[in-house]
Every structure is written in C-alpha cells, then in structure tokens.
Amino acid sequence: MKHEFIYEALPTRVVFGDGKLAALPAEIEKLGAQRALVLSTPAQADWAGEVAKVLGQKCAGIFSQATMHTPVEVTLQAMEQVKKLEADCVVGLGGGSTIGLGKAIALRTGLPQIAVPTTYAGSEMTPILGQTENGIKTTLRDALVLPKTVIYDVSLTLSLPPALSATSGLNAMAHAVEALYAQDRNPIVSLMAEEGIAALAQALPGVIADPQDRQARAQAQYGAWLCGICLGSAGMALHHKLCHVLGGTFDLPHAETHAIMLPHTAAYNAPEAPQAMHRAARALKADNVAEGLWALAERIKAPRALKDIGMPESGIDKATELALKNPYWNPRPLTDKDIRALIRRAWAGEAPLA
C-alpha cells in the first residue's frame, strides 16, 4: 500500500437508478437553469426530440450532430446554436461523443452541463476533454468541463447493442487498470478500481447473453461509474496515450480501440507494477491480468485486432512515433522497439505477451 498520497473528491452530483431520467427537469431546475440545449448524435436525434418534449419550456432546442473524437469544427457549430438559442445549460444524451461535446461547450462558455450516459465509457465523471483538430487529438484537464450532474438510468442502457456493450465495458475497465498503477494513485481510488473491474467482469458476460437483463445491466453501469471516477481522479499512462494516438490519427472507433489495446498495455506494464496488476487479476478472477483480459474479450466477442477496425498496417510506424513524441510517466520505460512490437501484435490480433 502506498502511504503517501493526495485524495481530492470531484464535486459531481450523481443520480443513479432505474427510471431516473424522469428526474431531469428537476435537476435542470436545481442548477438554476431554464433553457437547456439538448445534445445527441445523429443516431439518437429522435430520442433527443422525445426528451425535449418532456422538458417543454425548459428546452431551448436540440443539437444532434455530436461526433466521435469531438472535432473542433462540430463544437463551433454547436456554439452557434448555444448563442442563437440563448441556452443557459446543456444536457448530453448518449456516450462519449455527446458528453465530449457538452464538455467542449462548457469549456468555451462556462455553462453547467448534465450528462445522461447510455454507454459505459465513463467520460461523464471526469474533468478531462479530448478534442480533435487537423487529425490530431489532444486532451486537457479543467474543472469547467466536469458535468455538474450525472443521471445514470439503467433502462437507457437496455438498447445498447451487445457488441458496443462489450467494447464500452472494456473501455471502462481500462480506466481502472491504469488507475491501479497511476503515479498519483491513492487507496480510495484503488478500492474503486478493483471493485469497478470486478463488477464489469461479472456483469458483461450476462449483458452479452441477454441484453435485457436489468440486473446485469445495473451491475455493469455501477462498475462503469466507479471506473469513470478512476479516470477523473488518477493520471493515465501508456494505455490511454496509445488509444488517443490511434483513435485520433486513424479515426478508429473509441471503445473498440480501448478494448483491443487493454490486454497488451496491461501485459506491457505488469512487470513494473506487480501489486497493481495482482489486484486487477484478482478482480478478473484470473491468474494473470493480461490473460484474464484477453479471455474476457474473447468470451464477450469483443474485437481483438486493430486491422479489423480500420487501422492500416502502414500506420504502425506513425503510431509508434506519435506515442513516443511527448514524454509522459509510465511505470515501465517506453522504447521504440517495445512499443512498435506491442502495436504490431495488437494490429495483428495476436495474444498479449503475458
């Protein structure tokens, strides 16, 4: 156990439970807001329309063009709507794309936001924003982008397709795995990390077997919430750096990229973080963390090769170069040879070097 640490709780109000979307009008009122701009992706525009009707006069309008990796040009379009409609808060419905857009607006305006997540990504619990401009994804940390309120309603995850449930769940687990060996880890976050990994590892096979299993869905959402706190409370390392490079450079789907990379990055860091990886393996009920993650990915039918989600083999060199470009802390030193080999194995879909 690490006996020197700093722990700072992030000030987000969490409303958790089945049917809690009904609390949205009251939560807008609690913020002192009157004109909410509802955000969604194009695929969830109809749902955004239904929510807008429920909000009635509390809804200023809808912006339904949220896009993966939060392109700056899309944010600027949304900003025009904010100003035109004189919105005084934003409500993000959906996954990381919509919640990222809400954060990008909050950064530029200071407006409070309510996040209503429908995936397990965890972005809603963090003061972190990733944005893409000219093909480069950058991240920043600012208290302004932390949602004021998060509403977790298990009923909203029932329609999340099994394939996306699997990758989104592994994406959430990545936050907890890295939090266990983070340079600024602390006992509270480590407890949450292990519990979050265990909850998701237990829930995801049930979710895949029966997407309408409310108990499994609630367990997965609980685990995702804990993993999201980990992401917001501890520094991330190799795994998140690589996923941002791969996603931003090759426009790869976010959750799938995390799902594929996680067993490989855990294997890479395990020798230099044995205690942390022992806790992760224990949560997975596995002897070895990388093997446990690889087996779970197979069981829930998650993709295991970057080549299968659109990354060209010719991109391995560029990804390696970008991953090493700006130095960052990681428990194991990074070398060109080792990172190139890791990315190549992940590209080919080979088992991690556990």
Coordinates of C-alpha atoms in Angstrom, one line a residue, residues 2-353:
K2 CA 1.2 3.5 -0.8
H3 CA 1.3 5.5 2.4
E4 CA 1.8 9.0 0.9
F5 CA -1.0 10.3 -1.3
I6 CA -3.3 13.1 -2.1
Y7 CA -7.0 12.4 -2.5
E8 CA -9.4 15.0 -3.9
A9 CA -13.1 14.2 -4.4
L10 CA -14.6 15.7 -7.6
P11 CA -17.8 17.6 -7.0
T12 CA -20.3 15.9 -9.3
R13 CA -23.9 15.1 -8.2
V14 CA -24.8 11.5 -9.2
V15 CA -28.4 10.3 -9.6
F16 CA -28.4 6.5 -10.0
G17 CA -31.2 4.1 -10.5
D18 CA -33.8 2.6 -12.8
G19 CA -36.1 5.3 -14.3
K20 CA -34.1 8.2 -13.1
L21 CA -34.3 10.1 -16.4
A22 CA -37.6 11.3 -15.0
A23 CA -35.5 13.4 -12.6
L24 CA -34.0 15.5 -15.5
P25 CA -36.4 18.5 -15.3
A26 CA -35.9 18.8 -11.5
E27 CA -32.1 18.5 -12.0
I28 CA -32.1 21.4 -14.5
E29 CA -34.1 23.4 -12.0
K30 CA -31.7 22.5 -9.3
L31 CA -28.9 24.1 -11.4
G32 CA -30.9 27.3 -11.6
A33 CA -31.2 26.9 -15.4
Q34 CA -34.2 27.5 -17.6
R35 CA -33.1 26.9 -21.2
A36 CA -31.3 23.6 -21.8
L37 CA -29.7 22.8 -25.1
V38 CA -30.2 19.0 -25.6
L39 CA -27.2 17.3 -27.3
S40 CA -27.1 14.0 -29.1
T41 CA -25.5 12.1 -32.1
P42 CA -27.5 11.9 -35.3
A43 CA -28.4 8.3 -34.5
Q44 CA -30.1 9.4 -31.2
A45 CA -31.8 12.5 -32.6
D46 CA -35.3 11.0 -32.3
W47 CA -34.7 10.3 -28.6
A48 CA -33.3 13.8 -28.1
G49 CA -36.6 15.0 -29.6
E50 CA -38.6 13.0 -27.1
V51 CA -36.6 14.3 -24.2
A52 CA -37.1 17.9 -25.5
K53 CA -40.8 17.4 -25.5
V54 CA -40.7 16.1 -21.9
L55 CA -38.7 19.2 -20.9
G56 CA -41.1 21.5 -22.5
Q57 CA -40.2 25.1 -21.8
K58 CA -37.0 24.1 -20.1
C59 CA -35.6 23.0 -23.5
A60 CA -34.1 25.8 -25.6
G61 CA -33.5 23.4 -28.6
I62 CA -31.6 20.4 -29.9
F63 CA -28.2 20.0 -31.5
S64 CA -27.9 16.4 -32.8
Q65 CA -24.6 16.4 -34.6
A66 CA -22.2 15.2 -31.9
T67 CA -19.3 13.2 -33.5
M68 CA -16.7 10.8 -32.3
H69 CA -13.4 12.3 -31.0
T70 CA -15.1 15.8 -30.6
P71 CA -13.9 17.6 -33.7
V72 CA -13.5 21.3 -33.1
E73 CA -15.5 22.2 -36.2
V74 CA -18.5 20.4 -34.8
T75 CA -18.1 22.2 -31.5
L76 CA -18.1 25.5 -33.2
Q77 CA -21.4 24.7 -35.0
A78 CA -22.9 23.8 -31.6
M79 CA -21.6 27.0 -30.2
E80 CA -23.6 28.9 -32.8
Q81 CA -26.8 27.2 -31.5
V82 CA -25.9 28.0 -27.9
K83 CA -25.7 31.7 -28.7
K84 CA -28.7 31.7 -31.0
L85 CA -30.9 29.9 -28.6
E86 CA -29.6 31.7 -25.5
A87 CA -29.1 28.4 -23.7
D88 CA -28.1 28.5 -20.1
C89 CA -27.1 24.8 -19.7
V90 CA -26.5 21.7 -21.8
V91 CA -27.9 18.2 -21.5
G92 CA -25.7 15.5 -23.1
L93 CA -27.6 12.3 -24.0
G94 CA -25.6 9.3 -25.1
G95 CA -21.9 8.2 -25.0
G96 CA -18.5 9.8 -25.1
S97 CA -19.2 11.7 -28.3
T98 CA -22.1 13.6 -26.9
I99 CA -20.7 14.1 -23.5
G100 CA -17.4 15.3 -25.0
L101 CA -19.3 17.9 -27.0
G102 CA -21.0 19.1 -23.8
K103 CA -17.6 19.4 -22.2
A104 CA -16.3 21.4 -25.2
I105 CA -19.2 23.8 -24.9
A106 CA -18.7 24.1 -21.2
L107 CA -15.1 24.9 -21.7
R108 CA -15.9 27.8 -24.0
T109 CA -18.9 29.2 -22.2
G110 CA -18.7 28.1 -18.5
L111 CA -22.3 26.7 -18.8
P112 CA -23.3 23.9 -16.5
Q113 CA -24.0 20.5 -18.0
I114 CA -26.0 17.5 -17.1
A115 CA -24.7 14.2 -18.6
V116 CA -27.1 11.3 -19.2
P117 CA -24.8 8.4 -20.3
T118 CA -26.0 5.4 -22.2
T119 CA -22.7 3.6 -22.6
Y120 CA -20.0 2.6 -20.1
A121 CA -17.3 5.0 -21.3
G122 CA -17.0 7.0 -18.0
S123 CA -16.2 10.3 -19.5
E124 CA -19.1 11.9 -17.6
M125 CA -17.2 11.5 -14.3
T126 CA -14.1 13.4 -15.4
P127 CA -12.8 16.9 -15.8
I128 CA -11.0 15.7 -19.0
L129 CA -11.8 16.7 -22.5
G130 CA -10.3 15.2 -25.7
Q131 CA -10.7 17.2 -28.9
T132 CA -9.6 16.6 -32.5
E133 CA -8.3 19.3 -34.8
N134 CA -6.5 18.7 -38.1
G135 CA -6.3 15.0 -37.4
I136 CA -4.6 15.4 -34.0
K137 CA -6.3 14.5 -30.8
T138 CA -5.3 16.5 -27.7
T139 CA -6.5 16.3 -24.1
L140 CA -6.9 18.8 -21.4
R141 CA -8.0 18.8 -17.8
D142 CA -10.1 21.7 -16.5
A143 CA -12.7 21.8 -13.7
L144 CA -15.0 23.7 -16.1
V145 CA -15.7 20.6 -18.2
L146 CA -16.7 18.4 -15.3
P147 CA -20.5 17.8 -15.5
K148 CA -22.4 19.2 -12.6
T149 CA -24.9 16.3 -12.5
V150 CA -24.8 12.8 -14.0
I151 CA -28.0 10.8 -14.3
Y152 CA -27.5 7.0 -14.6
D153 CA -30.6 5.2 -15.7
V154 CA -30.2 1.5 -16.3
S155 CA -33.2 1.5 -18.6
L156 CA -31.3 3.7 -21.1
T157 CA -28.6 1.0 -21.5
L158 CA -31.0 -1.8 -22.4
S159 CA -30.9 -0.8 -26.1
L160 CA -27.1 -0.6 -26.2
P161 CA -26.1 -3.3 -28.7
P162 CA -24.2 -6.3 -27.3
A163 CA -21.1 -5.5 -29.4
L164 CA -21.0 -1.9 -28.1
S165 CA -21.7 -3.1 -24.6
A166 CA -18.7 -5.3 -24.7
T167 CA -16.3 -2.7 -26.1
S168 CA -17.7 0.1 -23.9
G169 CA -17.3 -2.1 -20.8
L170 CA -13.7 -2.9 -21.6
N171 CA -13.0 0.8 -22.3
A172 CA -14.3 1.5 -18.8
M173 CA -12.1 -1.2 -17.3
A174 CA -9.0 0.4 -18.9
H175 CA -9.6 3.5 -16.7
A176 CA -9.4 1.3 -13.6
V177 CA -6.5 -0.8 -14.7
E178 CA -4.4 2.3 -15.3
A179 CA -5.6 3.9 -12.0
L180 CA -4.2 1.0 -10.1
Y181 CA -0.6 1.7 -11.2
A182 CA -1.0 5.5 -11.7
Q183 CA 1.7 7.7 -10.3
D184 CA -0.9 9.7 -8.3
R185 CA -2.9 6.6 -7.2
N186 CA -4.4 6.6 -3.7
P187 CA -6.1 4.0 -1.5
I188 CA -9.7 5.2 -2.2
V189 CA -9.3 5.2 -6.0
S190 CA -7.5 1.8 -5.9
L191 CA -10.5 0.4 -4.0
M192 CA -12.9 1.8 -6.6
A193 CA -10.7 0.5 -9.4
E194 CA -10.7 -3.1 -8.2
E195 CA -14.4 -3.0 -7.4
G196 CA -15.1 -1.5 -10.8
I197 CA -13.1 -4.1 -12.7
A198 CA -14.8 -6.9 -10.7
A199 CA -18.3 -5.5 -11.3
L200 CA -17.8 -5.2 -15.1
A201 CA -16.1 -8.6 -15.4
Q202 CA -19.0 -10.2 -13.6
A203 CA -21.7 -8.3 -15.5
L204 CA -20.5 -8.2 -19.1
P205 CA -21.0 -11.9 -20.0
G206 CA -24.6 -11.6 -18.7
V207 CA -25.2 -8.4 -20.6
I208 CA -24.0 -10.1 -23.8
A209 CA -26.0 -13.2 -23.2
D210 CA -29.2 -11.3 -22.5
P211 CA -29.1 -7.5 -23.3
Q212 CA -32.4 -7.1 -21.4
D213 CA -31.1 -8.5 -18.2
R214 CA -31.6 -5.4 -15.9
Q215 CA -29.6 -6.9 -13.0
A216 CA -26.5 -7.4 -15.2
R217 CA -27.1 -4.0 -16.8
A218 CA -27.3 -2.3 -13.4
Q219 CA -24.1 -4.1 -12.3
A220 CA -22.3 -3.0 -15.5
Q221 CA -23.4 0.6 -15.0
Y222 CA -22.3 0.5 -11.4
G223 CA -18.9 -0.7 -12.5
A224 CA -18.6 1.9 -15.2
W225 CA -19.4 4.6 -12.7
L226 CA -16.6 3.5 -10.5
C227 CA -14.2 3.2 -13.4
G228 CA -15.2 6.7 -14.5
I229 CA -14.3 8.1 -11.1
C230 CA -10.9 6.4 -11.5
L231 CA -10.4 8.1 -14.9
G232 CA -11.2 11.5 -13.4
S233 CA -9.2 11.1 -10.2
A234 CA -5.9 9.5 -11.3
G235 CA -3.4 10.1 -14.1
M236 CA -3.5 7.8 -17.0
A237 CA -0.4 6.4 -18.8
L238 CA 0.6 4.2 -21.8
H239 CA -2.8 2.7 -22.5
H240 CA -4.7 6.0 -22.8
K241 CA -1.9 7.7 -24.6
L242 CA -1.8 4.9 -27.3
C243 CA -5.5 4.9 -27.7
H244 CA -5.7 8.6 -28.2
V245 CA -2.9 8.4 -30.8
L246 CA -4.6 5.5 -32.6
G247 CA -8.1 7.0 -32.5
G248 CA -7.2 10.5 -33.4
T249 CA -4.7 9.6 -36.2
F250 CA -6.6 6.8 -37.9
D251 CA -10.2 7.8 -36.9
L252 CA -10.7 4.4 -35.2
P253 CA -13.8 3.8 -33.1
H254 CA -13.0 4.8 -29.5
A255 CA -14.3 1.9 -27.4
E256 CA -13.1 -0.7 -29.8
T257 CA -9.6 0.7 -29.8
H258 CA -9.5 0.6 -26.0
A259 CA -10.9 -2.9 -25.9
I260 CA -8.2 -4.2 -28.3
M261 CA -5.3 -2.4 -26.7
L262 CA -6.1 -3.1 -23.0
P263 CA -4.7 -6.7 -22.7
H264 CA -1.5 -5.6 -24.5
T265 CA -0.9 -2.4 -22.4
A266 CA -1.6 -4.3 -19.2
A267 CA 0.9 -7.0 -20.2
Y268 CA 3.5 -4.3 -21.0
N269 CA 3.3 -2.7 -17.6
A270 CA 2.7 -5.7 -15.4
P271 CA 6.4 -6.4 -14.7
E272 CA 6.9 -2.9 -13.3
A273 CA 3.5 -2.8 -11.4
P274 CA 3.1 -6.3 -9.9
Q275 CA 1.0 -5.3 -6.9
A276 CA -1.4 -3.3 -9.0
M277 CA -1.8 -6.0 -11.7
H278 CA -2.3 -8.6 -8.9
R279 CA -5.3 -6.6 -7.8
A280 CA -6.6 -6.3 -11.3
A281 CA -6.1 -10.1 -11.9
R282 CA -7.9 -10.8 -8.6
A283 CA -10.9 -8.7 -9.7
L284 CA -10.9 -10.6 -13.0
K285 CA -10.6 -13.9 -11.1
A286 CA -7.6 -14.7 -13.3
D287 CA -4.0 -15.8 -12.5
N288 CA -2.6 -13.2 -14.9
V289 CA -4.1 -9.8 -15.8
A290 CA -3.3 -9.8 -19.5
E291 CA -4.6 -13.4 -20.0
G292 CA -7.7 -12.6 -18.0
L293 CA -8.5 -9.5 -20.1
W294 CA -7.8 -11.4 -23.3
A295 CA -10.0 -14.3 -22.2
L296 CA -12.8 -11.9 -21.2
A297 CA -12.6 -10.1 -24.6
E298 CA -13.0 -13.5 -26.3
R299 CA -15.9 -14.5 -24.1
I300 CA -17.9 -11.3 -24.8
K301 CA -16.9 -11.4 -28.5
A302 CA -15.0 -8.1 -28.5
P303 CA -12.7 -7.3 -31.4
R304 CA -9.1 -8.2 -30.7
A305 CA -7.2 -6.8 -33.8
L306 CA -6.7 -3.2 -34.9
K307 CA -6.7 -4.3 -38.5
D308 CA -10.3 -5.4 -38.1
I309 CA -11.4 -1.9 -37.1
G310 CA -9.7 0.0 -39.9
M311 CA -6.1 0.6 -39.0
P312 CA -3.7 0.1 -41.9
E313 CA -0.5 -1.9 -41.3
S314 CA 1.4 1.0 -42.7
G315 CA 0.2 3.1 -39.8
I316 CA 2.3 1.1 -37.2
D317 CA 5.4 3.3 -37.7
K318 CA 3.5 6.5 -37.4
A319 CA 1.6 5.4 -34.3
T320 CA 4.9 4.4 -32.7
E321 CA 6.5 7.7 -33.5
L322 CA 3.5 9.7 -32.1
A323 CA 3.3 7.5 -29.0
L324 CA 6.9 8.4 -28.1
K325 CA 6.7 12.0 -29.2
N326 CA 5.8 13.8 -26.0
P327 CA 7.3 12.1 -22.9
Y328 CA 4.8 11.1 -20.1
W329 CA 5.0 9.0 -17.0
N330 CA 4.6 5.2 -17.2
P331 CA 5.6 2.5 -14.8
R332 CA 7.7 0.8 -17.4
P333 CA 10.1 2.9 -19.7
L334 CA 9.0 3.2 -23.3
T335 CA 11.3 2.2 -26.1
D336 CA 10.7 2.4 -29.8
K337 CA 11.3 -1.3 -30.3
D338 CA 8.9 -2.4 -27.5
I339 CA 6.1 0.0 -28.4
R340 CA 6.3 -0.9 -32.1
A341 CA 6.1 -4.6 -31.2
L342 CA 3.1 -4.0 -28.9
I343 CA 1.2 -2.1 -31.6
R344 CA 2.1 -4.7 -34.2
R345 CA 0.7 -7.5 -32.0
A346 CA -2.4 -5.5 -31.4
W347 CA -2.8 -4.8 -35.1
A348 CA -2.5 -8.4 -36.0
G349 CA -4.8 -9.7 -33.2
E350 CA -2.1 -11.8 -31.6
A351 CA -2.3 -12.7 -27.9
P352 CA -0.5 -10.3 -25.5
L353 CA 3.0 -11.1 -24.3

